[in-house]
Amino acid sequence: MSTIKVDTYLTRGGASEIAIDKLKGVSSAASISVVGEGGSTTTNLQQGLAKMWALGNEGSGSLDSFNNSGTTDNGTGDYTKAFTNSFSSNNIACVGTSAGDNTRNYIDTQTRATGSIQIRAQDQSASAQDSRIAMGIWGDLA
């Protein structure tokens, strides 16, 4: 294997950008650190990325998604999102919003598994509602 060491990389056109299909760290399980805005701290790239996200008019299907292989409608406001690529455990962080008809809605996670998550959309009175949901999940993929 060869090693290239440079201080600044410029394309033939003078831009400092790289076109690449795959990025992989060399050490620490292919981990990549990104230097923060202040230049003194780093963030782990893999840990900071959402591993699943979805936007949908639940009850009528997804509008767009990433790592979501399908949605099961379990009843009014009750959905199960299946993952294309499973997580290594059910210790995942889910964040989401829900928009209903002139009400304040929210989503609540019901059941978490490595291959899916069950969510419930409800209004401020805790009544189940079919509504538009936007959600993201962070965690370690299997």
GROMACS .gro file of C-alpha atoms in nm, residues 51-126:
model
   76
   51LYS     CA    1  -2.890   0.581   1.059
   52MET     CA    2  -3.260   0.595   0.965
   53TRP     CA    3  -3.504   0.873   0.881
   54ALA     CA    4  -3.854   0.885   0.738
   55LEU     CA    5  -4.116   1.137   0.632
   56GLY     CA    6  -4.467   1.022   0.563
   57ASN     CA    7  -4.839   1.083   0.564
   58GLU     CA    8  -4.896   0.784   0.786
   59GLY     CA    9  -5.204   0.592   0.694
   60SER     CA   10  -5.120   0.657   0.328
   61GLY     CA   11  -4.747   0.575   0.320
   62SER     CA   12  -4.399   0.722   0.323
   63LEU     CA   13  -4.304   1.028   0.117
   64ASP     CA   14  -3.929   0.973   0.152
   65SER     CA   15  -3.698   0.772   0.374
   66PHE     CA   16  -3.353   0.629   0.438
   67ASN     CA   17  -3.294   0.278   0.579
   68ASN     CA   18  -3.672   0.225   0.605
   69SER     CA   19  -3.785  -0.089   0.422
   70GLY     CA   20  -4.154  -0.041   0.497
   71THR     CA   21  -4.427   0.080   0.728
   72THR     CA   22  -4.700  -0.132   0.885
   73ASP     CA   23  -5.024   0.046   0.979
   74ASN     CA   24  -5.126  -0.114   1.310
   75GLY     CA   25  -5.435   0.108   1.348
   76THR     CA   26  -5.510   0.477   1.390
   77GLY     CA   27  -5.186   0.660   1.475
   78ASP     CA   28  -4.998   0.332   1.538
   79TYR     CA   29  -4.718   0.237   1.299
   80THR     CA   30  -4.420   0.004   1.281
   81LYS     CA   31  -4.121   0.115   1.074
   82ALA     CA   32  -3.897  -0.171   0.954
   83PHE     CA   33  -3.526  -0.104   0.896
   84THR     CA   34  -3.346  -0.207   0.577
   85ASN     CA   35  -3.026  -0.255   0.782
   86SER     CA   36  -3.074  -0.361   1.144
   87PHE     CA   37  -2.923  -0.192   1.448
   88SER     CA   38  -2.679  -0.378   1.675
   89SER     CA   39  -2.913  -0.337   1.975
   90ASN     CA   40  -3.245  -0.174   2.063
   91ASN     CA   41  -3.057   0.108   2.241
   92ILE     CA   42  -3.142   0.366   1.975
   93ALA     CA   43  -3.236   0.732   1.997
   94CYS     CA   44  -3.552   0.832   1.811
   95VAL     CA   45  -3.654   1.193   1.751
   96GLY     CA   46  -3.969   1.291   1.568
   97THR     CA   47  -4.250   1.532   1.504
   98SER     CA   48  -4.610   1.492   1.403
   99ALA     CA   49  -4.845   1.739   1.235
  100GLY     CA   50  -5.221   1.700   1.267
  101ASP     CA   51  -5.537   1.892   1.187
  102ASN     CA   52  -5.508   2.216   1.389
  103THR     CA   53  -5.377   2.032   1.695
  104ARG     CA   54  -5.046   1.991   1.871
  105ASN     CA   55  -4.933   1.640   1.793
  106TYR     CA   56  -4.633   1.433   1.896
  107ILE     CA   57  -4.498   1.083   1.853
  108ASP     CA   58  -4.408   0.833   2.121
  109THR     CA   59  -4.196   0.522   2.072
  110GLN     CA   60  -4.377   0.207   2.180
  111THR     CA   61  -4.153  -0.092   2.100
  112ARG     CA   62  -3.788  -0.081   1.994
  113ALA     CA   63  -3.620  -0.378   1.829
  114THR     CA   64  -3.302  -0.419   1.623
  115GLY     CA   65  -3.503  -0.452   1.300
  116SER     CA   66  -3.797  -0.214   1.361
  117ILE     CA   67  -3.956   0.050   1.581
  118GLN     CA   68  -4.322   0.096   1.671
  119ILE     CA   69  -4.439   0.456   1.709
  120ARG     CA   70  -4.768   0.616   1.808
  121ALA     CA   71  -4.887   0.956   1.683
  122GLN     CA   72  -5.120   1.139   1.918
  123ASP     CA   73  -5.263   1.480   1.992
  124GLN     CA   74  -5.227   1.683   2.312
  125SER     CA   75  -5.513   1.482   2.468
  126ALA     CA   76  -5.320   1.156   2.401
   0.00000   0.00000   0.00000
